Coordinates of C-alpha atoms in Angstrom, one line a residue:
M1 CA -54.1 -10.4 -24.5
L2 CA -50.2 -11.2 -24.6
I3 CA -47.2 -9.8 -25.6
R4 CA -44.4 -12.6 -26.4
L5 CA -40.9 -10.9 -26.6
L6 CA -38.9 -14.4 -25.9
G7 CA -38.8 -15.6 -29.1
P8 CA -40.1 -13.8 -32.3
V9 CA -42.5 -10.8 -31.4
E10 CA -45.8 -11.9 -31.2
I11 CA -49.1 -10.5 -29.7
I12 CA -52.0 -13.1 -28.9
N13 CA -55.1 -12.3 -28.6
D14 CA -57.8 -14.8 -27.6
G15 CA -55.2 -17.4 -28.5
R16 CA -54.7 -16.1 -31.8
A17 CA -51.6 -14.1 -33.0
L18 CA -52.3 -10.9 -34.4
D19 CA -50.4 -8.8 -37.2
A20 CA -48.0 -6.3 -35.1
G21 CA -47.1 -5.1 -38.0
P22 CA -43.7 -4.6 -39.9
P23 CA -40.3 -4.9 -37.9
Q24 CA -40.2 -1.2 -37.2
Q25 CA -43.2 -1.2 -35.3
R26 CA -42.5 -4.1 -33.6
L27 CA -39.6 -2.8 -32.3
V28 CA -41.4 0.5 -31.5
L29 CA -43.9 -2.5 -29.2
T30 CA -40.8 -4.4 -27.7
A31 CA -39.0 -1.1 -26.8
L32 CA -42.4 0.1 -24.8
A33 CA -43.2 -3.6 -23.6
A34 CA -39.3 -4.3 -22.1
D35 CA -40.2 -1.4 -19.7
A36 CA -43.7 -2.3 -19.1
G37 CA -45.7 0.3 -17.0
R38 CA -42.8 2.9 -17.0
L39 CA -42.6 6.1 -19.5
I40 CA -40.3 5.8 -21.7
G41 CA -38.6 9.2 -23.4
T42 CA -39.3 10.0 -27.1
E43 CA -35.6 10.2 -27.4
T44 CA -35.0 7.1 -25.9
L45 CA -37.3 5.1 -28.3
I46 CA -36.0 6.8 -31.0
D47 CA -32.3 5.3 -29.9
R48 CA -33.9 1.8 -29.6
V49 CA -35.6 1.8 -32.7
W50 CA -32.9 3.5 -35.2
D51 CA -29.2 2.9 -34.8
Q52 CA -28.8 6.2 -36.6
A53 CA -32.2 7.9 -36.5
P54 CA -33.1 9.3 -40.0
S55 CA -34.6 12.8 -40.6
G56 CA -38.3 13.0 -39.9
A57 CA -37.9 9.6 -37.3
R58 CA -40.0 11.5 -34.5
R59 CA -42.7 11.6 -37.2
T60 CA -42.3 8.3 -38.2
L61 CA -42.3 7.1 -34.8
Q62 CA -45.9 8.7 -34.1
V63 CA -47.1 6.7 -37.2
H64 CA -46.4 3.6 -35.7
L65 CA -47.5 4.4 -32.3
S66 CA -51.0 5.3 -34.0
R67 CA -51.3 2.0 -35.7
L68 CA -50.0 0.0 -32.4
R69 CA -53.1 2.1 -30.6
R70 CA -55.3 1.4 -32.9
L71 CA -54.4 -2.4 -33.1
L72 CA -54.6 -2.6 -29.4
D73 CA -57.6 -0.9 -28.9
T74 CA -59.8 -2.8 -31.3
A75 CA -58.3 -6.2 -30.3
Q76 CA -59.1 -6.1 -26.4
S77 CA -60.4 -9.1 -24.5
N78 CA -62.5 -9.7 -21.8
D79 CA -60.5 -11.9 -20.0
Q80 CA -57.2 -9.3 -19.1
A81 CA -56.5 -6.6 -18.1
P82 CA -56.9 -3.8 -20.9
V83 CA -53.1 -2.9 -23.0
R84 CA -52.4 0.5 -24.2
V85 CA -50.3 2.6 -25.5
V86 CA -50.5 6.2 -23.4
R87 CA -49.0 9.3 -24.1
R88 CA -47.3 11.3 -21.2
S89 CA -45.5 14.1 -20.9
G90 CA -41.8 13.7 -22.4
G91 CA -42.8 10.2 -23.7
Y92 CA -45.0 6.9 -24.1
Q93 CA -46.1 4.5 -21.8
L94 CA -47.5 0.8 -22.1
D95 CA -50.1 0.2 -19.8
V96 CA -49.9 -3.9 -19.1
E97 CA -50.0 -5.9 -16.4
P98 CA -46.4 -7.4 -16.3
D99 CA -47.8 -11.1 -16.5
Q100 CA -49.1 -10.0 -19.6
V101 CA -45.5 -9.7 -21.3
D102 CA -43.6 -13.1 -21.2
A103 CA -40.0 -11.7 -20.6
H104 CA -41.5 -9.9 -17.2
R105 CA -43.5 -13.1 -16.1
F106 CA -40.4 -14.9 -16.5
R107 CA -38.4 -12.3 -14.5
R108 CA -40.8 -12.6 -11.8
L109 CA -41.0 -16.3 -11.8
V110 CA -37.0 -16.6 -11.5
E111 CA -37.4 -13.8 -8.4
Q112 CA -39.9 -16.3 -6.7
A113 CA -37.9 -19.1 -7.1
H114 CA -34.8 -17.3 -5.0
E115 CA -36.9 -16.5 -2.1
R116 CA -35.1 -18.4 0.8
H117 CA -38.5 -19.8 2.1
R118 CA -38.8 -22.2 -0.8
T119 CA -38.4 -25.9 -0.9
D120 CA -36.2 -27.1 -3.8
L121 CA -39.4 -28.8 -5.4
E122 CA -40.8 -25.1 -5.5
R123 CA -37.6 -23.8 -6.7
M124 CA -37.6 -26.5 -9.5
K125 CA -41.4 -26.0 -10.5
L126 CA -41.0 -22.2 -10.6
L127 CA -37.9 -22.3 -12.8
A128 CA -39.2 -24.9 -15.2
E129 CA -42.4 -22.6 -15.7
A130 CA -40.0 -20.0 -16.3
M131 CA -38.0 -21.6 -18.9
D132 CA -41.2 -22.7 -20.4
L133 CA -41.6 -19.4 -21.9
W134 CA -39.0 -19.3 -24.1
R135 CA -39.4 -20.4 -27.8
G136 CA -36.0 -19.2 -29.2
P137 CA -33.7 -16.3 -29.2
P138 CA -35.6 -13.4 -27.7
L139 CA -36.5 -10.8 -30.3
S140 CA -35.2 -13.2 -32.9
D141 CA -36.9 -11.6 -35.7
L142 CA -36.0 -7.7 -35.1
P143 CA -33.0 -5.7 -36.6
G144 CA -31.2 -2.9 -34.3
Q145 CA -28.2 -2.9 -32.1
W146 CA -30.6 -2.3 -29.0
A147 CA -32.6 -5.7 -30.1
A148 CA -29.3 -7.2 -30.0
T149 CA -28.2 -5.9 -27.1
V150 CA -31.3 -6.4 -25.2
R151 CA -31.3 -9.9 -26.9
Q152 CA -27.7 -10.9 -24.9
A153 CA -28.7 -9.8 -21.8
W154 CA -32.1 -11.5 -21.8
Q155 CA -30.4 -14.8 -23.1
Q156 CA -28.4 -14.9 -20.3
Q157 CA -30.7 -14.4 -18.1
Y158 CA -32.5 -17.4 -19.7
L159 CA -29.1 -19.5 -19.1
D160 CA -28.9 -18.5 -15.3
A161 CA -31.8 -19.8 -14.9
V162 CA -31.4 -23.2 -16.7
Q163 CA -28.3 -23.6 -14.6
E164 CA -30.4 -22.7 -11.2
W165 CA -32.7 -25.3 -12.2
A166 CA -30.3 -28.2 -13.1
A167 CA -28.3 -27.8 -9.9
T168 CA -31.5 -28.0 -7.8
S169 CA -32.9 -30.9 -10.1
V170 CA -29.4 -32.7 -9.7
Q171 CA -29.4 -32.4 -6.1
A172 CA -33.1 -34.0 -6.0
G173 CA -31.6 -36.4 -8.4
E174 CA -33.6 -35.8 -11.6
T175 CA -30.5 -35.5 -13.8
G176 CA -32.2 -37.3 -16.9
P177 CA -34.5 -33.9 -18.0
V178 CA -31.0 -31.8 -17.3
L179 CA -28.9 -34.1 -19.2
A180 CA -31.0 -33.6 -22.3
L181 CA -31.5 -29.7 -21.9
L182 CA -27.9 -28.9 -21.1
A183 CA -26.5 -31.6 -24.1
G184 CA -28.0 -29.2 -26.7
L185 CA -27.5 -25.9 -25.1
A186 CA -23.3 -26.7 -24.5
A187 CA -23.3 -27.6 -28.1
E188 CA -24.4 -24.2 -29.0
R189 CA -22.2 -22.5 -26.9
V190 CA -19.0 -24.3 -26.6
T191 CA -17.0 -21.8 -25.1
D192 CA -19.8 -20.5 -22.0
E193 CA -17.7 -21.7 -19.0
P194 CA -20.5 -22.1 -16.2
L195 CA -22.9 -23.7 -19.0
A196 CA -20.2 -26.6 -19.3
G197 CA -19.6 -26.6 -15.8
A198 CA -23.1 -27.3 -15.0
Y199 CA -23.6 -30.4 -18.2
I200 CA -20.3 -31.8 -16.7
R201 CA -21.7 -31.7 -13.0
A202 CA -24.7 -33.0 -13.9
L203 CA -23.0 -36.0 -16.1
Y204 CA -21.0 -36.9 -13.2
A205 CA -23.8 -36.5 -10.7
A206 CA -25.5 -39.3 -13.2
G207 CA -23.0 -41.6 -12.7
R208 CA -21.4 -40.8 -16.2
T209 CA -17.6 -40.2 -15.0
S210 CA -15.8 -40.8 -18.4
D211 CA -18.8 -38.4 -20.1
A212 CA -17.9 -35.9 -17.6
L213 CA -14.3 -35.5 -18.5
D214 CA -14.4 -36.0 -22.2
Q215 CA -17.4 -33.0 -21.9
Y216 CA -14.0 -31.2 -19.8
A217 CA -11.9 -32.1 -22.6
V218 CA -14.1 -30.5 -25.2
I219 CA -14.5 -27.2 -23.8
R220 CA -10.8 -27.1 -23.2
R221 CA -10.3 -27.4 -26.9
H222 CA -13.2 -25.3 -28.0
L223 CA -11.5 -22.6 -25.5
A224 CA -7.9 -23.2 -27.1
E225 CA -8.8 -22.6 -30.6
R226 CA -11.3 -19.9 -30.6
L227 CA -10.3 -17.8 -27.6
G228 CA -6.7 -19.0 -27.2
A229 CA -7.4 -19.5 -23.6
D230 CA -7.6 -22.3 -21.0
P231 CA -10.7 -22.9 -18.9
G232 CA -11.3 -20.6 -16.0
P233 CA -10.4 -21.4 -12.3
E234 CA -13.9 -22.9 -11.2
L235 CA -14.0 -25.3 -14.0
Q236 CA -9.8 -26.5 -13.3
Q237 CA -11.5 -26.9 -9.9
L238 CA -14.5 -29.0 -10.7
Y239 CA -12.1 -31.7 -13.2
R240 CA -9.9 -32.0 -10.2
Q241 CA -12.6 -32.5 -7.8
I242 CA -13.9 -35.6 -10.2
L243 CA -10.3 -37.0 -10.7
A244 CA -10.3 -37.0 -7.2
A245 CA -13.7 -38.6 -6.9
D246 CA -14.6 -35.8 -4.1
P247 CA -17.7 -36.5 -2.2
A248 CA -18.7 -33.0 -2.2
L249 CA -19.8 -33.6 -5.7
T250 CA -22.3 -36.1 -5.2
P251 CA -25.8 -34.8 -4.5
A252 CA -26.6 -36.3 -1.3
A253 CA -23.4 -34.1 0.1
T254 CA -24.2 -31.2 -2.4
E255 CA -26.8 -28.2 -1.3
A256 CA -29.1 -27.0 -3.9
H257 CA -28.0 -23.8 -5.9
T258 CA -29.8 -20.9 -4.4
R259 CA -28.7 -17.0 -5.6
W260 CA -27.7 -15.0 -2.5
T261 CA -29.1 -11.8 -2.8
P262 CA -27.1 -9.5 -0.8
H263 CA -28.5 -5.9 0.9
E264 CA -25.4 -4.0 1.9
L265 CA -26.1 -0.4 1.7
P266 CA -25.7 1.6 4.5
A267 CA -28.7 3.5 6.1
P268 CA -29.9 6.4 4.3
P269 CA -28.3 9.6 5.9
P270 CA -30.3 11.2 8.0
A271 CA -31.7 14.4 7.3
F272 CA -30.7 14.6 3.6
T273 CA -31.4 17.8 2.0
G274 CA -32.0 19.2 -1.5
R275 CA -30.1 17.9 -4.8
D276 CA -33.2 17.4 -6.7
G277 CA -31.4 17.7 -9.8
E278 CA -28.6 15.3 -9.1
L279 CA -31.1 12.7 -7.7
A280 CA -33.4 13.0 -10.8
R281 CA -30.1 12.2 -12.9
L282 CA -29.4 9.3 -11.0
T283 CA -32.7 7.7 -10.4
S284 CA -33.8 8.3 -14.5
P285 CA -35.0 4.8 -15.6
S286 CA -32.6 2.5 -17.7
D287 CA -33.4 -0.5 -19.7
G288 CA -30.9 -2.3 -18.3
A289 CA -29.5 -3.3 -22.0
D290 CA -26.1 -1.6 -20.7
V291 CA -23.7 -1.5 -17.7
L292 CA -24.7 1.9 -16.6
I293 CA -21.8 3.1 -14.3
T294 CA -22.3 6.7 -13.0
V295 CA -18.9 8.7 -11.5
I296 CA -20.0 11.2 -9.1
D297 CA -17.1 13.2 -7.9
G298 CA -16.6 16.3 -6.2
M299 CA -14.2 18.3 -3.5
A300 CA -13.9 16.9 0.0
G301 CA -16.9 17.4 2.0
A302 CA -19.9 17.9 -1.0
G303 CA -21.7 15.1 0.3
K304 CA -20.7 12.5 -2.4
T305 CA -21.7 9.5 -0.7
A306 CA -24.8 10.6 0.9
L307 CA -26.4 11.4 -2.5
A308 CA -25.1 8.0 -3.8
V309 CA -26.6 6.3 -0.9
E310 CA -29.5 8.3 -1.0
A311 CA -30.3 7.8 -4.3
A312 CA -29.3 3.9 -4.3
H313 CA -32.3 3.4 -2.0
R314 CA -34.6 5.4 -4.0
I315 CA -33.9 2.6 -6.9
A316 CA -32.9 -0.6 -5.2
D317 CA -36.2 -2.1 -6.2
R318 CA -35.2 -2.0 -9.4
Y319 CA -32.2 -4.3 -9.0
P320 CA -34.1 -7.5 -7.6
D321 CA -30.4 -9.5 -7.4
G322 CA -29.4 -7.5 -5.0
Q323 CA -27.0 -4.1 -3.6
L324 CA -23.3 -4.7 -2.8
Y325 CA -21.7 -1.9 -1.2
L326 CA -17.5 -1.0 -0.9
D327 CA -16.0 1.3 0.9
L328 CA -12.7 1.4 -1.0
H329 CA -10.9 3.9 1.3
G330 CA -9.3 5.9 -1.6
Y331 CA -9.4 9.1 1.0
S332 CA -9.8 7.7 4.7
E333 CA -7.4 8.6 7.7
D334 CA -7.3 5.4 9.2
A335 CA -7.1 3.1 6.1
D336 CA -4.9 2.8 3.1
P337 CA -7.1 2.4 -0.4
V338 CA -8.2 -1.2 -0.9
E339 CA -6.2 -3.2 -3.4
S340 CA -8.3 -4.3 -6.9
T341 CA -7.8 -7.9 -5.5
E342 CA -8.8 -7.6 -1.9
A343 CA -12.0 -5.3 -3.1
L344 CA -12.9 -8.2 -5.6
G345 CA -12.6 -10.5 -3.1
N346 CA -14.9 -8.9 -0.7
L347 CA -17.6 -8.2 -4.0
L348 CA -17.4 -12.3 -4.6
H349 CA -17.9 -13.1 -0.9
G350 CA -21.1 -10.3 -1.1
I351 CA -22.5 -12.3 -3.8
G352 CA -22.5 -15.4 -2.0
V353 CA -18.7 -17.4 -3.3
P354 CA -17.1 -19.4 -0.7
S355 CA -13.7 -18.1 0.2
A356 CA -12.5 -21.7 -0.9
Q357 CA -13.7 -20.8 -4.4
I358 CA -12.5 -17.4 -5.0
P359 CA -9.0 -17.2 -7.0
D360 CA -5.7 -15.8 -5.8
G361 CA -4.7 -13.5 -8.4
L362 CA -6.4 -10.4 -9.8
D363 CA -7.2 -11.7 -13.0
G364 CA -9.2 -14.8 -12.0
R365 CA -11.0 -13.0 -9.4
A366 CA -12.3 -10.3 -12.1
A367 CA -13.2 -13.1 -14.6
L368 CA -15.5 -15.0 -11.8
Y369 CA -17.1 -11.7 -10.5
R370 CA -18.1 -11.0 -14.2
T371 CA -19.0 -14.4 -14.8
R372 CA -21.2 -14.1 -11.3
L373 CA -22.6 -10.8 -12.3
A374 CA -23.6 -11.9 -16.1
G375 CA -27.6 -11.8 -16.6
R376 CA -27.8 -10.6 -13.2
R377 CA -29.8 -7.0 -12.2
M378 CA -27.7 -5.4 -9.5
L379 CA -26.9 -2.3 -7.8
I380 CA -22.9 -2.0 -6.9
L381 CA -22.0 1.3 -4.8
L382 CA -18.2 1.6 -5.2
D383 CA -17.6 4.5 -2.4
N384 CA -14.5 6.7 -1.8
A385 CA -12.7 5.8 -4.9
A386 CA -8.8 6.5 -5.2
G387 CA -8.6 6.3 -8.8
E388 CA -9.2 4.7 -12.4
N389 CA -6.8 1.6 -11.8
Q390 CA -8.1 0.8 -8.6
V391 CA -12.0 0.7 -9.8
A392 CA -11.5 -0.6 -13.7
P393 CA -11.6 -4.6 -12.5
L394 CA -14.4 -3.8 -10.3
L395 CA -16.8 -3.2 -13.2
P396 CA -19.2 -5.7 -14.7
G397 CA -18.9 -7.0 -18.2
A398 CA -22.4 -7.5 -19.0
P399 CA -25.4 -5.5 -19.1
G400 CA -28.1 -5.6 -16.6
C401 CA -26.0 -3.5 -13.6
L402 CA -25.8 -0.1 -12.3
V403 CA -22.6 1.0 -10.7
L404 CA -22.2 3.8 -9.1
V405 CA -18.5 5.3 -8.0
T406 CA -18.1 8.2 -5.9
S407 CA -14.5 10.1 -5.9
R408 CA -12.8 13.2 -5.2
R409 CA -11.3 12.9 -8.2
Q410 CA -12.6 12.7 -12.0
L411 CA -12.1 9.2 -13.0
A412 CA -11.7 10.8 -16.3
G413 CA -10.1 7.8 -17.3
L414 CA -12.5 4.8 -17.1
D415 CA -14.4 4.4 -20.1
N416 CA -18.3 4.4 -21.2
T417 CA -19.0 6.0 -17.9
R418 CA -21.5 9.0 -17.1
R419 CA -20.0 12.1 -15.1
L420 CA -21.9 14.0 -12.1
A421 CA -19.8 16.7 -11.1
L422 CA -21.3 17.3 -7.4
E423 CA -21.1 21.4 -6.6
T424 CA -21.9 23.0 -3.6
L425 CA -25.5 23.6 -2.1
T426 CA -27.6 26.1 -3.7
T427 CA -28.5 28.8 -1.0
A428 CA -31.5 27.8 -0.3
D429 CA -30.8 24.1 0.2
A430 CA -27.6 25.3 2.5
I431 CA -30.2 27.5 4.6
A432 CA -32.7 24.0 4.8
L433 CA -29.7 21.4 5.5
F434 CA -28.7 23.8 8.4
A435 CA -32.1 24.3 9.9
R436 CA -32.6 20.9 9.8
R437 CA -29.6 19.8 11.7
A438 CA -30.0 23.2 14.3
G439 CA -33.5 24.3 14.4
G440 CA -34.4 27.9 13.6
H441 CA -32.6 31.1 13.7
P442 CA -32.7 34.5 12.1
P443 CA -32.6 33.7 8.5
E444 CA -29.8 36.6 8.0
L445 CA -27.5 34.7 10.4
V446 CA -28.2 31.8 8.8
T447 CA -27.6 33.1 5.1
E448 CA -24.5 34.7 6.5
L449 CA -23.1 31.0 7.9
A450 CA -23.9 29.4 4.7
D451 CA -21.7 31.6 2.8
L452 CA -19.0 31.2 5.3
C453 CA -19.3 27.8 5.1
G454 CA -18.9 28.1 1.5
R455 CA -22.3 26.0 1.2
L456 CA -20.2 23.1 1.5
P457 CA -22.4 20.0 3.3
L458 CA -19.8 18.9 5.7
A459 CA -19.2 22.3 6.8
I460 CA -22.4 23.0 7.4
R461 CA -23.4 19.8 9.1
I462 CA -20.3 20.6 11.5
A463 CA -21.3 24.1 12.2
A464 CA -24.9 23.2 13.1
A465 CA -23.0 20.1 15.4
R466 CA -20.9 23.3 17.2
L467 CA -23.9 24.9 17.8
R468 CA -25.5 22.2 19.2
A469 CA -22.7 21.4 21.6
H470 CA -22.4 24.8 23.1
P471 CA -26.1 25.7 24.7
T472 CA -24.5 29.1 26.1
W473 CA -24.0 30.0 22.1
T474 CA -26.1 32.1 19.9
L475 CA -26.3 31.9 16.1
A476 CA -24.7 35.8 16.1
H477 CA -21.5 34.2 18.3
L478 CA -21.1 31.1 15.9
V479 CA -21.0 33.5 13.0
E480 CA -19.1 36.0 14.4
R481 CA -16.4 32.9 15.1
L482 CA -16.4 32.3 11.8
R483 CA -15.8 35.6 10.1
D484 CA -12.3 35.6 10.4
P485 CA -10.6 33.6 7.4
R486 CA -7.6 32.6 9.6
Y487 CA -9.5 31.0 12.6
R488 CA -12.6 29.9 9.8
L489 CA -11.1 26.1 9.7
A490 CA -10.3 25.6 13.3
E491 CA -14.0 26.5 13.9
L492 CA -15.2 23.9 11.6
E493 CA -14.2 21.2 13.4
A494 CA -16.7 18.8 15.9
G495 CA -15.9 15.2 17.5
Q496 CA -14.3 13.5 14.4
R497 CA -15.0 15.5 11.6
S498 CA -13.0 18.5 10.3
V499 CA -13.0 19.9 7.1
A500 CA -9.7 20.7 7.3
A501 CA -8.7 17.1 7.8
A502 CA -10.8 16.3 5.3
F503 CA -8.8 18.5 2.4
D504 CA -5.8 17.3 4.3
L505 CA -6.4 13.8 2.6
S506 CA -6.9 15.4 -0.8
Y507 CA -3.5 17.3 -0.3
Q508 CA -1.8 14.4 0.9
R509 CA -2.6 12.1 -2.4
L510 CA -1.0 15.1 -4.8
S511 CA 2.0 14.8 -6.4
L512 CA 4.8 16.8 -5.4
P513 CA 4.6 19.5 -7.7
A514 CA 0.7 19.4 -7.5
R515 CA 1.0 20.2 -3.7
H516 CA 3.6 23.5 -4.4
A517 CA 1.3 24.8 -6.7
Y518 CA -1.7 24.2 -4.4
R519 CA 0.3 26.1 -2.1
A520 CA 1.6 29.0 -4.0
L521 CA -1.4 29.7 -6.1
A522 CA -4.0 30.4 -2.8
G523 CA -1.9 33.6 -2.6
H524 CA -3.1 35.0 -5.8
P525 CA -5.0 38.3 -4.9
G526 CA -7.8 38.0 -7.2
P527 CA -10.9 35.5 -6.9
E528 CA -9.6 34.1 -10.3
L529 CA -6.4 33.5 -12.4
D530 CA -5.6 32.1 -16.0
E531 CA -2.6 30.0 -16.8
H532 CA -0.4 32.8 -17.3
A533 CA -0.7 34.5 -13.5
A534 CA -0.3 30.1 -12.5
A535 CA 3.0 30.5 -14.6
E536 CA 4.4 33.3 -13.1
L537 CA 3.1 32.2 -9.6
L538 CA 5.0 28.9 -9.8
G539 CA 7.9 30.3 -12.2
A540 CA 6.9 28.1 -14.7
T541 CA 6.0 28.3 -18.6
P542 CA 2.1 28.7 -19.4
V543 CA 1.9 24.7 -20.8
A544 CA 3.5 23.5 -17.3
A545 CA 1.3 25.8 -15.4
T546 CA -1.8 24.5 -17.3
Q547 CA -0.8 20.9 -16.6
V548 CA -0.7 21.2 -12.8
L549 CA -3.5 22.9 -12.8
H550 CA -5.2 20.3 -14.5
Q551 CA -3.8 18.0 -11.8
L552 CA -5.2 20.4 -9.5
M553 CA -8.8 20.1 -11.4
D554 CA -8.8 16.5 -11.4
A555 CA -8.6 16.3 -7.5
N556 CA -11.5 18.9 -7.3
L557 CA -9.0 21.3 -5.3
L558 CA -9.7 23.9 -8.3
L559 CA -12.6 24.7 -9.7
E560 CA -12.9 26.0 -13.9
P561 CA -15.9 28.7 -13.7
A562 CA -15.3 29.4 -17.3
A563 CA -12.7 27.7 -20.1
G564 CA -9.4 29.1 -19.1
R565 CA -10.4 30.5 -15.8
Y566 CA -9.8 29.0 -12.2
R567 CA -10.4 29.6 -8.8
F568 CA -10.4 28.3 -5.3
H569 CA -13.3 27.3 -3.2
D570 CA -13.1 29.7 -0.2
L571 CA -12.6 27.0 2.3
A572 CA -10.2 25.3 -0.5
R573 CA -8.2 28.5 -0.3
A574 CA -8.0 28.7 3.5
H575 CA -6.5 25.4 3.9
A576 CA -3.9 25.8 1.1
A577 CA -2.9 28.8 2.8
S578 CA -2.7 27.0 5.8
V579 CA -0.5 24.2 4.9
T580 CA 3.4 24.3 4.9
A581 CA 5.8 22.3 2.7

């Protein structure tokens, strides 16, 4: 049995097409087949099937699923593994061999073509086999926004495969089939610059220089008329190379195009502990139909980077086009925040773009970056971000990628992002972390130490390092040194790591009014305060006090345990009391 999605949705059994039911039922089948072998939550299925779920959607969904079960169960053939809709806790799963779904077979063939040991001939054959699976626009007979979004993403994957096949074929001197296919596609997609570039290169390689220049003029006209834009830097560079008869464009001098697959993630954090709920959120499956952007924010030392790296390693295999990592140095002692233009240059290098092809300006680099990521499934970890303006140009523009951003700020100005506010560890996890770093000790002392460290991962790691560095110390001795709040920050320092230094970086990024408020509010005698108490301490109106309170919250230097109530983390309060204007 085969499930075909790359065109009208079909079920093929023993060479015969089965009636998969009305469009909505075919949409249910497709929603499961798109993530074949993975559990899809009931609410996710409903969201995929209906743009706006009607009353009774859950019941209607169950009817469609029951009909699909009966259809699949009665049509099983002996020559391939069975295909079944299985009910599991929280949702449904289509149990099917991936190669029995053409979209998954297409993706596997393309991935095999990207393997470095492949010869050009093998690569050409694999890509051609993948392209042969396409019968037209995918999911072409299905309604709804989800199907439209998936259709767009999959069409881009097809176009990427066509361009890779074309580049490899041209390199091998096989321009005839390439020109036949690209001519039709370029006529359909008259403003697609990468596709036009592939066609122009193939024309030039076939000795049709005049036709190549004419084709450049055609896309330049369409871009101007439809988008009011000029061709991008890559296409303009190709045009100049053709005018100059650049020998680099000839097949004998051109390396076949291969897609570089980066693996840039740092090593998994040692002794990673806890965060089960946060990891569950970060590693939950997605359908790849959207650009998923998650901002992990929290106070200094909360373990944002460790969590992001741990989660990224757990799901890296879902992103076959690779993983990018970039430290943006938003809060670093020895480096200024990375400018977005420089960051884009680093990311473009990471996906294999040669330096000579990287534009100079921010807009050109951002456009090329989005173009190169279109249709690819990549995981991108942007660590230690300073703010929204730094991050916004670094985000992909098409579905398929997952972006994790860590920052001490909330980055509320970024659109279409999910926020994961990272709090301190639970008491149990804080105790477990200390035990993993420093061995077994009396439970009551470990609990007190965790509380004295505010259950902040950085502070607990430093405390464990201090204990290991002083063999003559007992845990009771270390706890005694930490009990005095006046000296606690001084004790939480080991080597290059320091809780006070971490808070200093957050403090230095504040505006002058926010710095003043940070110092002044730490003197409030109670554990919490509201805007009226803050206004009195600051000598300001409640409205002005609320504004500065929100600035401190955005920097994760102040917590809001309840609406209108604010408090400091114990170590943040100690730091605020220690700094001077």
